[in-house]
Short mmCIF file of C-alpha atoms in Angstrom, two decimals:
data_model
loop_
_atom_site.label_atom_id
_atom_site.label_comp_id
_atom_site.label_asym_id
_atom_site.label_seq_id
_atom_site.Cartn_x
_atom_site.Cartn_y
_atom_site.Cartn_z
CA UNK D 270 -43.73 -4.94 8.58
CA UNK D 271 -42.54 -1.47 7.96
CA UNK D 272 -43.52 -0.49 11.61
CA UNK D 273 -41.06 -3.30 12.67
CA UNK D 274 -38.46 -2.04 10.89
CA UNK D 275 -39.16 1.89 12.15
CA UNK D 276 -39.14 0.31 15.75
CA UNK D 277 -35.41 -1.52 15.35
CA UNK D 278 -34.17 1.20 13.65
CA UNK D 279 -35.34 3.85 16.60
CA UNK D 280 -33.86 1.31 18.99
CA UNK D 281 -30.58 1.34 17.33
CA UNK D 282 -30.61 4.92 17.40
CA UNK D 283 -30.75 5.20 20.93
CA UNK D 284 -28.47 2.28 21.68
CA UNK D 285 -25.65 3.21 19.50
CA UNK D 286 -25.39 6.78 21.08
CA UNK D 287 -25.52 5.23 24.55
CA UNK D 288 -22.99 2.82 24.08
CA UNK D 289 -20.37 5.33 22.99
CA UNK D 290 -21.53 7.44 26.02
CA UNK D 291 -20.92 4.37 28.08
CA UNK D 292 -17.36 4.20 26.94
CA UNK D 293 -16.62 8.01 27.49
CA UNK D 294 -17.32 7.70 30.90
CA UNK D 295 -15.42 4.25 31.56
CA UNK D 296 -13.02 5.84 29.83
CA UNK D 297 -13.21 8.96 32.26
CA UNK D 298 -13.20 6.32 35.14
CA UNK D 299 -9.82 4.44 34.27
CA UNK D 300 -6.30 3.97 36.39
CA UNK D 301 -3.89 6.53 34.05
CA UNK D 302 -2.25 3.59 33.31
CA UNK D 303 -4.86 1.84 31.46
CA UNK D 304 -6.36 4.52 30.01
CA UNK D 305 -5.75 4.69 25.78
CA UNK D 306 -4.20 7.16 24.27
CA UNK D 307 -7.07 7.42 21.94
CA UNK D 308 -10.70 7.39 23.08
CA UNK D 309 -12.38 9.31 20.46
CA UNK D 310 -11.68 7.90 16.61
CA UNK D 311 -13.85 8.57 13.67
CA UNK D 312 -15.62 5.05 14.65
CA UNK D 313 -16.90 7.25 17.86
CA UNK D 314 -18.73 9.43 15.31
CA UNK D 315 -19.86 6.61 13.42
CA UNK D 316 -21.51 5.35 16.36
CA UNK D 317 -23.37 8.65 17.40
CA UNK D 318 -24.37 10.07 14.16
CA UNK D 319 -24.86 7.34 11.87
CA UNK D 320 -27.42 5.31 12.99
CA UNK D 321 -29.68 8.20 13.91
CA UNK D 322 -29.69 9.23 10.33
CA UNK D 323 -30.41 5.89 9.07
CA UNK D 324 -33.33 5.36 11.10
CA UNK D 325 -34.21 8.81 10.15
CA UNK D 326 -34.50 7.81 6.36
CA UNK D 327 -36.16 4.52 7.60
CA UNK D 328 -38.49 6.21 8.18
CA UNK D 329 -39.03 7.61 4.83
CA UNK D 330 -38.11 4.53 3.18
CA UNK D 331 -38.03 1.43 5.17
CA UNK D 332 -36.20 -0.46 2.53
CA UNK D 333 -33.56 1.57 1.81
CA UNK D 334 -30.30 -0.70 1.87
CA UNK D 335 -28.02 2.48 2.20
CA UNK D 336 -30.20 3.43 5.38
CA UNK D 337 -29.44 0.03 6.96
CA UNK D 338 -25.78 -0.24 6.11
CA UNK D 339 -25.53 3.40 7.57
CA UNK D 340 -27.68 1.84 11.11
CA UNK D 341 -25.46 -1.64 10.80
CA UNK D 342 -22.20 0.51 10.74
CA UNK D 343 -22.46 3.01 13.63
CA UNK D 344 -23.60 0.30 15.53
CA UNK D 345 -20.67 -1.68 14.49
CA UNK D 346 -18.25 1.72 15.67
CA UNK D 347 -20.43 1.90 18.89
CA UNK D 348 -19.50 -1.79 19.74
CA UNK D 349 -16.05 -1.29 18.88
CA UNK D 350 -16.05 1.86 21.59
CA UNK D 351 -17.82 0.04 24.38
CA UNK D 352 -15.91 -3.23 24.30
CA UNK D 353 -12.82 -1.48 24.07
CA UNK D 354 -13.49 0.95 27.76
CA UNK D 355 -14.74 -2.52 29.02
CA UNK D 356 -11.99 -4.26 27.74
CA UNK D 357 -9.63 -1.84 29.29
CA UNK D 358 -11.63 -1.76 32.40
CA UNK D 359 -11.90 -5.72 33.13
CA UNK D 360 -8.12 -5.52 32.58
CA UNK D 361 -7.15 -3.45 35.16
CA UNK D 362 -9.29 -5.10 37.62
CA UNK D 363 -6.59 -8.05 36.52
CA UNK D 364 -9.22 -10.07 35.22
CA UNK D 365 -6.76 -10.45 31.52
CA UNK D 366 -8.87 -13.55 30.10
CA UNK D 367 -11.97 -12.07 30.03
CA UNK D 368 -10.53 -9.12 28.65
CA UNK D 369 -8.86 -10.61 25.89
CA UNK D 370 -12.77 -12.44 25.14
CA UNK D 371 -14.18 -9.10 24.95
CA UNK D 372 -11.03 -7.72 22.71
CA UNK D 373 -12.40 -9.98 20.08
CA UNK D 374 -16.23 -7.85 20.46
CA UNK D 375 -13.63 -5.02 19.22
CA UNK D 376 -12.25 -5.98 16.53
CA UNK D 377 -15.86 -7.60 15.12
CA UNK D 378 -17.10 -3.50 15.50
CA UNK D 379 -14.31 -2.40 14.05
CA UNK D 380 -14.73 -4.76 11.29
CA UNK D 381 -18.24 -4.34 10.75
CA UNK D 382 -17.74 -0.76 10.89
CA UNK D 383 -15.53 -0.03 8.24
CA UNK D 384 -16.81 -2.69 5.85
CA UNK D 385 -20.18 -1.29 5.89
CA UNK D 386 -19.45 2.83 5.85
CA UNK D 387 -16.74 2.78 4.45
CA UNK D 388 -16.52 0.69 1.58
CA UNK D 389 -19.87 -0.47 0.72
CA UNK D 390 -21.81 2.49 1.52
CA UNK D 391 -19.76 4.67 -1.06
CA UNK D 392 -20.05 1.97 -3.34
CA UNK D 393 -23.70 1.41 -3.61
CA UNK D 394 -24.87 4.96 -3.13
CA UNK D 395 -26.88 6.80 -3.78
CA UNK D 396 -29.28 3.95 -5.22
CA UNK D 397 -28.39 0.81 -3.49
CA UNK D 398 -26.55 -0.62 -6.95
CA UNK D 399 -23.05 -1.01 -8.17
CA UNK D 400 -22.26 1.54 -11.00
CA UNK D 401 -21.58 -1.96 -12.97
CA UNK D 402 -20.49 -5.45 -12.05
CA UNK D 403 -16.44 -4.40 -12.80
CA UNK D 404 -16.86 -2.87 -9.46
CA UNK D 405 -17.86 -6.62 -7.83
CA UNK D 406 -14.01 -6.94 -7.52
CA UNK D 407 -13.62 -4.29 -5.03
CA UNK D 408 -16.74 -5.62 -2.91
CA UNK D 409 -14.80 -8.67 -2.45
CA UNK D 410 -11.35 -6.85 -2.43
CA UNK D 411 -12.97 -4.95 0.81
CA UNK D 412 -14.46 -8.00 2.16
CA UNK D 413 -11.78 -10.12 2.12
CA UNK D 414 -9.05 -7.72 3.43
CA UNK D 415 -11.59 -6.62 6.32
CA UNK D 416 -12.26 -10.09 7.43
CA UNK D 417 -8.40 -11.04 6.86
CA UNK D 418 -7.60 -8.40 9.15
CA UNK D 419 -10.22 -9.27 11.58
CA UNK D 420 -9.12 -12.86 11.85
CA UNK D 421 -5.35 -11.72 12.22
CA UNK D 422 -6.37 -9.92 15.00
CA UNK D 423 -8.71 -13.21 16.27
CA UNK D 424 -5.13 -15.42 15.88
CA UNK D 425 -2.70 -12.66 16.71
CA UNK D 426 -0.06 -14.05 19.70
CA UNK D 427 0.38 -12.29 22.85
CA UNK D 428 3.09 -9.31 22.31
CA UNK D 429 6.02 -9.08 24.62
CA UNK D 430 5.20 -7.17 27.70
CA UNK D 431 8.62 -4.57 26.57
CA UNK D 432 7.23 -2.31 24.79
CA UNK D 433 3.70 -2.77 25.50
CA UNK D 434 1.28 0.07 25.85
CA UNK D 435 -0.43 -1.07 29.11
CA UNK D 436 1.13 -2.85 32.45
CA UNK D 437 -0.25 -6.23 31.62
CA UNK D 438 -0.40 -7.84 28.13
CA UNK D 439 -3.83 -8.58 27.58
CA UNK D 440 -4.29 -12.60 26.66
CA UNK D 441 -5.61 -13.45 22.97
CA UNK D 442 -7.24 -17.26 24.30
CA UNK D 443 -7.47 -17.97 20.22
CA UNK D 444 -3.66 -17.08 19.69
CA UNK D 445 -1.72 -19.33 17.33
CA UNK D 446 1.70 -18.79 17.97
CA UNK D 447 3.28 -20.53 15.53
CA UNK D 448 2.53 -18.00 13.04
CA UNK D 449 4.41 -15.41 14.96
CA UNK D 450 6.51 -14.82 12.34
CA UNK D 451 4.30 -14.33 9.50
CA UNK D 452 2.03 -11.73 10.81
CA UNK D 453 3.92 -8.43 10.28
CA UNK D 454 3.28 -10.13 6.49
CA UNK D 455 0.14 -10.58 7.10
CA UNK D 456 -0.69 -7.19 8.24
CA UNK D 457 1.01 -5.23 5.46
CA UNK D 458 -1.07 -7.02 2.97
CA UNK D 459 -4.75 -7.30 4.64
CA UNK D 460 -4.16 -2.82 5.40
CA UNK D 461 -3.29 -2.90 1.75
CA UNK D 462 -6.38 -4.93 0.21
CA UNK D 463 -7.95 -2.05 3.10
CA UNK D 464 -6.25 1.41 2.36
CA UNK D 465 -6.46 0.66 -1.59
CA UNK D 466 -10.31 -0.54 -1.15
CA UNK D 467 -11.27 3.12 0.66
CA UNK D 468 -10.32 5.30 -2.72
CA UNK D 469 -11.39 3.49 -5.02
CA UNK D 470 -14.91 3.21 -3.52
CA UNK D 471 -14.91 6.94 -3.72
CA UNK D 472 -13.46 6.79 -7.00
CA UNK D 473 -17.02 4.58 -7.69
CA UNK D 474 -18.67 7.77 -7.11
CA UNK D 475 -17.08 10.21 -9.51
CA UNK D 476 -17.78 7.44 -12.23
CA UNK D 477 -21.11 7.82 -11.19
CA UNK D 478 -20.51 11.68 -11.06
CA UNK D 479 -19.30 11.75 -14.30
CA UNK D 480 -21.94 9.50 -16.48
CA UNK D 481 -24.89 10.91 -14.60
CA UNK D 482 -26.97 13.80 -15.66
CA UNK D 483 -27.96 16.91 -14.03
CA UNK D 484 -30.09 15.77 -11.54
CA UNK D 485 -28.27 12.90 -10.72
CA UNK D 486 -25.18 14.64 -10.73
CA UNK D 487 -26.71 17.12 -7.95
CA UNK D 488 -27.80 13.87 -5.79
CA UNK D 489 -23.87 12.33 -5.86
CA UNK D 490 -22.35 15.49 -5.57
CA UNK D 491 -22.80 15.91 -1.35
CA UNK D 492 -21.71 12.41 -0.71
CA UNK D 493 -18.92 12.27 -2.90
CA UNK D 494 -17.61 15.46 -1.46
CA UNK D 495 -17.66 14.20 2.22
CA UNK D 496 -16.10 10.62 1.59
CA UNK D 497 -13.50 12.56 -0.61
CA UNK D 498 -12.78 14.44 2.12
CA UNK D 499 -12.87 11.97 4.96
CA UNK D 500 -10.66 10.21 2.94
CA UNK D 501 -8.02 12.85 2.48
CA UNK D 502 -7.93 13.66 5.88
CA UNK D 503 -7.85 10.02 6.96
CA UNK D 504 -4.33 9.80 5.35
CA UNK D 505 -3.27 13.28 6.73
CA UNK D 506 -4.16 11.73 10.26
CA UNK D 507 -2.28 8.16 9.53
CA UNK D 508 1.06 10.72 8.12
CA UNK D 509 0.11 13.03 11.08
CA UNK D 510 -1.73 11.53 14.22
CA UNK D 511 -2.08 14.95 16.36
CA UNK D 512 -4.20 16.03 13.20
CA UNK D 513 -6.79 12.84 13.22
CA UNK D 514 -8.98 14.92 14.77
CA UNK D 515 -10.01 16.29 11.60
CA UNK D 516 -11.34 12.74 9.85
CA UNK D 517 -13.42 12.87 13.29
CA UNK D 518 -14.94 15.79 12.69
CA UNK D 519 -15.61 15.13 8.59
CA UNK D 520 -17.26 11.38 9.58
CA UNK D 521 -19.97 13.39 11.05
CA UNK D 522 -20.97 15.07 8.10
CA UNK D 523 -21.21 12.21 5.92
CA UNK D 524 -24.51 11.01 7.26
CA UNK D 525 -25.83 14.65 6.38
CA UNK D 526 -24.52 14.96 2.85
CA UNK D 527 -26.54 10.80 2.67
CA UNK D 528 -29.72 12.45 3.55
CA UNK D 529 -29.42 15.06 1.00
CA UNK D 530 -28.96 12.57 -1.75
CA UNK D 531 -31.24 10.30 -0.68
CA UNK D 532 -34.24 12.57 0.01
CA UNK D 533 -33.35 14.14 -3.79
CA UNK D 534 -32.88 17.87 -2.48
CA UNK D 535 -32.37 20.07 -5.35
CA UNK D 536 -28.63 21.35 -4.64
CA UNK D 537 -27.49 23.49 -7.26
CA UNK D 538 -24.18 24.20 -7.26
CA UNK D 539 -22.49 21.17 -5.89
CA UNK D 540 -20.41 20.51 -9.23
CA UNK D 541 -18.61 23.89 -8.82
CA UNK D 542 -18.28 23.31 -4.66
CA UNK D 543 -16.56 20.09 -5.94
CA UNK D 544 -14.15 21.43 -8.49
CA UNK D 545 -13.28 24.32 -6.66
CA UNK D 546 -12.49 22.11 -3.35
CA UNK D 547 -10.01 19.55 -5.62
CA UNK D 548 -8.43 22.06 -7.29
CA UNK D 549 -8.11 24.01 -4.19
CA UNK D 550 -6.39 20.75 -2.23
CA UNK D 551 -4.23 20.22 -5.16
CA UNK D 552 -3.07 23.69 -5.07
CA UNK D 553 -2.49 23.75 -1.16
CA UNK D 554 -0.59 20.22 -1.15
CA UNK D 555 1.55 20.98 -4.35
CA UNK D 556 2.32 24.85 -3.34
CA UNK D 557 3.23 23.92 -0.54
CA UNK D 558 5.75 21.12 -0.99
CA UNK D 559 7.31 23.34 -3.67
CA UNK D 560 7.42 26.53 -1.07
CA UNK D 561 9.06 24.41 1.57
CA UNK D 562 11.39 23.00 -0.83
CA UNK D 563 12.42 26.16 -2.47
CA UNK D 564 13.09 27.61 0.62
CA UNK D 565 15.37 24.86 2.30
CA UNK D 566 17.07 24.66 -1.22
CA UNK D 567 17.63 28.39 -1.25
CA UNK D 568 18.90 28.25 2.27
CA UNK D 569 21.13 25.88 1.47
CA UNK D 570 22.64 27.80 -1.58
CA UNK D 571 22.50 30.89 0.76
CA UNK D 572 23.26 29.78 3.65
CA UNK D 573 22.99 32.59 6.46
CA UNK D 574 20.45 34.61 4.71
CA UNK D 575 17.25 33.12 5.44
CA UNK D 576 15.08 36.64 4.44
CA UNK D 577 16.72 36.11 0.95
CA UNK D 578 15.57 32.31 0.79
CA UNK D 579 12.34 32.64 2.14
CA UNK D 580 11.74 35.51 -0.41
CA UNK D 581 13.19 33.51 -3.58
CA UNK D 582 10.62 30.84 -2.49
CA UNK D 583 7.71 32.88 -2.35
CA UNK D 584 9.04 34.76 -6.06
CA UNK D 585 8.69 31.14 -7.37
CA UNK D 586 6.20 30.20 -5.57
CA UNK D 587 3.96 32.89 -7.09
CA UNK D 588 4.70 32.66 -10.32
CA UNK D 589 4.13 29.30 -10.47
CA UNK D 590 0.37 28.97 -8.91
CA UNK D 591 -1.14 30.60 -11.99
CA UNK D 592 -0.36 27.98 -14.38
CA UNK D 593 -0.68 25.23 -11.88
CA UNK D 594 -4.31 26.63 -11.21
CA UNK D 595 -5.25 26.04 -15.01
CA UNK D 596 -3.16 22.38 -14.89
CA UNK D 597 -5.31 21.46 -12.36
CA UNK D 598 -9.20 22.87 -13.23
CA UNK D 599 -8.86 21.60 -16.70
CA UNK D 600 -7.92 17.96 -15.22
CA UNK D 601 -10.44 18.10 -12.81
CA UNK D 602 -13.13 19.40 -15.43
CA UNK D 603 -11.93 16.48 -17.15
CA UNK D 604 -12.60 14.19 -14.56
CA UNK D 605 -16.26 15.47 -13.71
CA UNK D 606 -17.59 16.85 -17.27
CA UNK D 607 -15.41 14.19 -19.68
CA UNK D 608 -13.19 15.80 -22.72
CA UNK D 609 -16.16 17.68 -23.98
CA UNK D 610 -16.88 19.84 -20.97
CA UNK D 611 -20.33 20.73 -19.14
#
């Protein structure tokens, strides 16, 4: 049946793409007032990359689980995308019923999405198993705060129209409203379980990263690098929204850095690319926080003389990246060699 399994995977391939094309272009076609203020989110790439690299190692190896969680999750994000423009678009035709049924269709993607790319897909790569059965308790810590979420969202109660993003609230038919009050609750701890799942599924990778050998240690090293990073900037982007652009553009190259490790190229190198791009992070977030605060301290102190502050910050600033640079490659040689070293 591998032939079946080629032929859905080719057809989700083409579907997924087409369905976030869809919603670009309902988007495009929307009143001002019902358009969202964001159309493209890193589920968009999901839905256009992902599945065409799954059904691209498919085709290699049809029973590759990673391959069909990678297929099952874009098409999840593609969902999401589509139901949303349609969503939006039923609603300002003032047809609010039917757009709250499809509003549940968006949550399910969204759901889907994120369970399967990002939390079990770090978790079982790059050879479909856990690195032991500890890890079993952040499966279920994903799965139940996904599907928490998703059936807040299911039960949520209509919001007040003050304060609302569009001109019409759109109805929830399942809405419960006596739990009104609890669901701020609610949603602080389901995006908990959520936000604490994400890292340490990566951090299931450097465990990997760190028992494996050479060869192994080559395969990890690409994925680990682009959920690392995706993860980062998917925290800049929740601190900073006008930067989420950036966990956009790193979802796409996750699928990339899969099909290295799972094809086995021979990548030499990667350890160093992913020392050198920690300890390079570290330096730019800690450098930074101590530049800025040296120089509002200094121009505190000083006040008047902001050459003499921003120069005292950069004096200190300097002589303390040296040292910081040896803190940090020694812990993260720690963290990817052990106390021994490579």
């Amino acid at each position: 049946m591998a032939w079946a399994a080629r032929a859905v995977t080719v057809v989700l391939a083409v579907v997924s793409p087409l369905l976030v094309t869809a919603a670009m272009v309902i988007y495009a076609t929307l009143p001002e007032e019902w358009r969202s203020p964001e159309t493209v989110t890193p589920l968009t790439a999901a839905g256009v990359t992902f599945p065409a690299v799954g059904a691209f190692l498919i085709a290699h190896r049809p029973r590759l689980k990673l391959a069909w969680l990678m297929c099952l999750g874009g098409l999840g994000g593609a969902v999401h995308d589509f139901c949303q423009a349609m969503m939006l678009l039923t609603a300002s035709h003032g047809d609010l019923t039917l757009a709250g049924c499809l509003r549940f269709a968006v949550y399910l993607g969204w759901g889907v999405s994120g369970l399967a790319l990002e939390m079990l897909l770090p978790l079982y790569s790059p050879d479909g198993r856990l690195p032991s059965r500890r890890w079993r308790a952040v499966v279920v810590l994903g799965v139940v705060s996904i599907v928490a979420e998703t059936t807040r969202q299911f039960i949520r109660p209509d919001p007040p129209l003050e304060g609302y993003l569009f001109p019409a609230v759109i109805h929830n038919p399942l809405q419960i409203p006596e739990l009104a009050p609890y669901h701020p609750a609610m949603a602080v701890v389901n995006w908990t379980g959520v936000l604490a799942t994400l890292p340490l599924a990566a951090l299931s990778m450097l465990v990997r990263f760190r028992g494996a050998d050479p060869e192994v240690r080559r395969q990890i090293g690409w994925p680990l690098l682009a959920f690392a990073g995706y993860i980062v900037f998917m925290f800049v982007g929740v601190a900073a929204p006008e930067l989420t652009w950036l966990s956009i553009l790193w979802a796409m190259l996750i699928p990339v850095a899969m099909v290295f490790s799972v094809m086995r190229y021979r990548l030499y190198g990667i350890d160093t690319i992913v020392s050198r791009t920690f300890v390079a992070a570290g330096l730019l977030a800690v450098v930074g926080g101590v530049y800025f605060g040296v120089a509002a301290l200094s121009s505190l102190l000083v006040s008047g003389y902001d050459q003499i502050a921003g120069l005292a910050a950069a004096l200190f600033t300097g002589a303390f990246f040296q040292p910081l640079r040896r803190t940090l490659q020694r812990a993260i040689d720690r963290l990817l060699y052990g106390p021994v070293g490579d």
